[in-house]
Amino acid sequence: MVTADGGVPLVTGEYVDYANFDYAASAPCLTEVADALSAALPYYASVHRGAGHHSRVSTDAYERARRSVAGFLDIRPDTDAVVFVRGTTDALNLLARCVPDGCTVVVFESEHHASLLPWEHPAAHAAKVVRLPLPATPDAAIESARAALREAPEGPKLLCVTAASNVTGEIWPVEELVEAAHAEDARVVVDAAQYVPHLPFSLTDTRADYVALSGHKLYAPFGSGVLAGRADWLREAAPYLSGGGATRKVTDHEVLWNDLPARHEAGSPNVLGAVALAAACDTFSEDTLSLQHIRESALLERLRAGFCEIDGVHELTLWGAEHARVGILSFVVDGLPADLLAAALSAEYGIGVRDGLFCAHPLTAHLLPEGHTQAVRASLGVGTTEEHVDRLVGAVADLVARGPREEYVDLDGRLVPVSDPRDAP
């Protein structure tokens, strides 16, 4: 991976190797991705509309990137399309504007806001949005989805579900949900943003209708993402954005729109973002991801075992500690507010975590123990080591042993003692 040399500074003035536990927010850039960008940059030019050599080279790179993503997701060539977007949020907002008028959309309250909110946007086409409560078990999720879709009015129906929770890392029963939805003549879109950096995902095998992902979660942080899946709804909908590239012909009296995928890729495409995403997809073969998941699972168990030895540490989980998950662990520590804990881990130990509600407010708020308003999330990835895990466990144990803090972080990241919390910057 591309990382900074020399470590990160501590409040003591020392420098230590950075222990990155924030992969679920944005993963670092793979060396292979940086190399692909370096190779593409000298030939960067407009795509699809230029006759010059560089434009032809960039166009070829852009379309080869589309084929790489298609292979990574194992799309069905006869029915599916791959549309480049800015990320998962953009992908699901695009689909929300492409569902047929009158569509019933069923979504669990456990979803990330990118999956939870687009269907209720004023520009979305859904006639009815059904929010399902948090399911007590995976089987309950399947049954509640089936019941909601069965009770929906006649017309098109769509179930939106995550493949892996960005809060707990828990893996959802995607194939079973797809089977239940298809039995009720409904389609399924899968938010795979947190899943594909850890495990292979196949549109063909899962039989899901659509999948959305982000490059910045997949070690390709250059502003590109993908909506892939059945072409018919996308082809029949008006363009997500109006502009150059989306049009086939414009006269004084009419506009004829392009076919897919150009129909929903108006403007100058993010060629380098697509090249970066493709390089990540080419790097992570099915075997590579499976082996990485085994490695991350071992590190995650080491982390969880360490936390189990510390009084006052509570893991957030929807379906219990034994449920299968990817390398994500959210937790709280009694007596230590999440934001202060995260700041102390960074300033005193060189550890990067995320604190807050993780853009999944209904789920996180439901899982928080009494007395806590936010949580800390530690997420693992390609660069995570046993030393990083042990350092995080040791740091949390040390902070717990020191007891409640009366310190806050100033604008330079330093911990400053204060006598009254209202005095904190």
mmCIF file of N, CA, C and O in Angstrom, residues 34 46 88 100 110-111 115 119 135 144 152 158 235 251 264 279 281 318 327 337 355 387-388 395 416:
data_model
loop_
_atom_site.group_PDB
_atom_site.id
_atom_site.type_symbol
_atom_site.label_atom_id
_atom_site.label_comp_id
_atom_site.label_asym_id
_atom_site.label_seq_id
_atom_site.Cartn_x
_atom_site.Cartn_y
_atom_site.Cartn_z
ATOM 1 N N ALA A 34 -1.795 2.669 -7.479
ATOM 2 C CA ALA A 34 -0.939 3.820 -7.761
ATOM 3 C C ALA A 34 -0.117 3.591 -9.030
ATOM 4 O O ALA A 34 0.061 4.512 -9.845
ATOM 5 N N SER A 46 -9.763 13.200 -22.829
ATOM 6 C CA SER A 46 -11.201 12.953 -22.842
ATOM 7 C C SER A 46 -11.490 11.593 -23.449
ATOM 8 O O SER A 46 -10.710 11.069 -24.250
ATOM 9 N N THR A 88 -20.976 4.446 -3.546
ATOM 10 C CA THR A 88 -22.193 3.722 -3.202
ATOM 11 C C THR A 88 -23.380 4.658 -3.035
ATOM 12 O O THR A 88 -24.497 4.354 -3.481
ATOM 13 N N PRO A 100 -39.175 2.009 -11.446
ATOM 14 C CA PRO A 100 -40.403 2.461 -12.115
ATOM 15 C C PRO A 100 -41.312 3.238 -11.164
ATOM 16 O O PRO A 100 -41.304 3.015 -9.946
ATOM 17 N N SER A 110 -31.579 -0.946 9.713
ATOM 18 C CA SER A 110 -30.179 -1.204 10.032
ATOM 19 C C SER A 110 -29.235 -0.731 8.939
ATOM 20 O O SER A 110 -28.016 -0.813 9.097
ATOM 21 N N GLU A 111 -29.766 -0.223 7.840
ATOM 22 C CA GLU A 111 -28.925 0.144 6.708
ATOM 23 C C GLU A 111 -28.122 1.418 6.964
ATOM 24 O O GLU A 111 -28.520 2.295 7.748
ATOM 25 N N SER A 115 -28.064 3.646 1.881
ATOM 26 C CA SER A 115 -29.090 2.683 1.473
ATOM 27 C C SER A 115 -30.457 3.036 2.031
ATOM 28 O O SER A 115 -31.479 2.677 1.453
ATOM 29 N N TRP A 119 -34.422 6.513 -1.298
ATOM 30 C CA TRP A 119 -35.754 6.152 -1.799
ATOM 31 C C TRP A 119 -36.807 7.178 -1.418
ATOM 32 O O TRP A 119 -37.862 7.255 -2.060
ATOM 33 N N PRO A 135 -34.050 -6.677 12.664
ATOM 34 C CA PRO A 135 -34.429 -8.078 12.876
ATOM 35 C C PRO A 135 -33.618 -8.700 14.000
ATOM 36 O O PRO A 135 -32.417 -8.477 14.130
ATOM 37 N N SER A 144 -39.367 -11.170 7.682
ATOM 38 C CA SER A 144 -39.977 -9.837 7.654
ATOM 39 C C SER A 144 -39.904 -9.235 6.258
ATOM 40 O O SER A 144 -40.840 -8.552 5.817
ATOM 41 N N ALA A 152 -47.110 -5.853 -0.107
ATOM 42 C CA ALA A 152 -46.991 -4.640 -0.922
ATOM 43 C C ALA A 152 -48.058 -4.623 -2.010
ATOM 44 O O ALA A 152 -48.498 -5.677 -2.482
ATOM 45 N N LEU A 158 -38.895 -3.583 -4.742
ATOM 46 C CA LEU A 158 -37.440 -3.654 -4.597
ATOM 47 C C LEU A 158 -37.095 -3.791 -3.119
ATOM 48 O O LEU A 158 -37.595 -3.042 -2.280
ATOM 49 N N ARG A 235 -32.170 1.404 -18.356
ATOM 50 C CA ARG A 235 -32.328 1.810 -19.753
ATOM 51 C C ARG A 235 -33.617 2.594 -19.973
ATOM 52 O O ARG A 235 -33.680 3.513 -20.797
ATOM 53 N N THR A 251 -31.764 18.556 -30.738
ATOM 54 C CA THR A 251 -32.198 19.532 -31.742
ATOM 55 C C THR A 251 -32.972 20.639 -31.045
ATOM 56 O O THR A 251 -33.097 20.661 -29.812
ATOM 57 N N HIS A 264 -26.295 7.183 -18.204
ATOM 58 C CA HIS A 264 -26.186 7.640 -16.815
ATOM 59 C C HIS A 264 -24.754 8.045 -16.437
ATOM 60 O O HIS A 264 -24.414 8.054 -15.249
ATOM 61 N N ALA A 279 -7.949 -1.467 -11.289
ATOM 62 C CA ALA A 279 -6.683 -2.030 -10.808
ATOM 63 C C ALA A 279 -6.882 -2.756 -9.485
ATOM 64 O O ALA A 279 -6.296 -3.827 -9.247
ATOM 65 N N CYS A 281 -9.742 -4.122 -8.517
ATOM 66 C CA CYS A 281 -10.506 -5.332 -8.842
ATOM 67 C C CYS A 281 -9.603 -6.410 -9.428
ATOM 68 O O CYS A 281 -9.757 -7.601 -9.131
ATOM 69 N N LEU A 318 -25.612 -7.071 16.542
ATOM 70 C CA LEU A 318 -27.038 -7.257 16.324
ATOM 71 C C LEU A 318 -27.442 -8.704 16.535
ATOM 72 O O LEU A 318 -28.494 -8.986 17.117
ATOM 73 N N GLY A 327 -14.027 -7.747 8.911
ATOM 74 C CA GLY A 327 -13.129 -7.172 9.901
ATOM 75 C C GLY A 327 -13.527 -5.815 10.427
ATOM 76 O O GLY A 327 -12.793 -4.824 10.272
ATOM 77 N N PRO A 337 -16.051 8.742 26.982
ATOM 78 C CA PRO A 337 -16.815 9.115 25.800
ATOM 79 C C PRO A 337 -16.070 8.705 24.527
ATOM 80 O O PRO A 337 -14.836 8.744 24.463
ATOM 81 N N ASP A 355 -15.039 7.416 15.382
ATOM 82 C CA ASP A 355 -16.014 7.528 16.464
ATOM 83 C C ASP A 355 -17.262 8.208 15.935
ATOM 84 O O ASP A 355 -17.217 8.967 14.972
ATOM 85 N N GLU A 387 0.849 -6.581 15.744
ATOM 86 C CA GLU A 387 1.349 -5.504 16.608
ATOM 87 C C GLU A 387 0.315 -4.396 16.720
ATOM 88 O O GLU A 387 0.098 -3.836 17.811
ATOM 89 N N HIS A 388 -0.347 -4.051 15.607
ATOM 90 C CA HIS A 388 -1.389 -3.027 15.657
ATOM 91 C C HIS A 388 -2.521 -3.458 16.584
ATOM 92 O O HIS A 388 -3.010 -2.660 17.404
ATOM 93 N N ALA A 395 -3.664 -0.150 24.538
ATOM 94 C CA ALA A 395 -4.010 1.261 24.722
ATOM 95 C C ALA A 395 -5.350 1.395 25.432
ATOM 96 O O ALA A 395 -5.498 2.205 26.360
ATOM 97 N N VAL A 416 -5.567 18.499 26.541
ATOM 98 C CA VAL A 416 -5.395 19.626 27.430
ATOM 99 C C VAL A 416 -6.273 19.442 28.670
ATOM 100 O O VAL A 416 -7.483 19.278 28.542
#
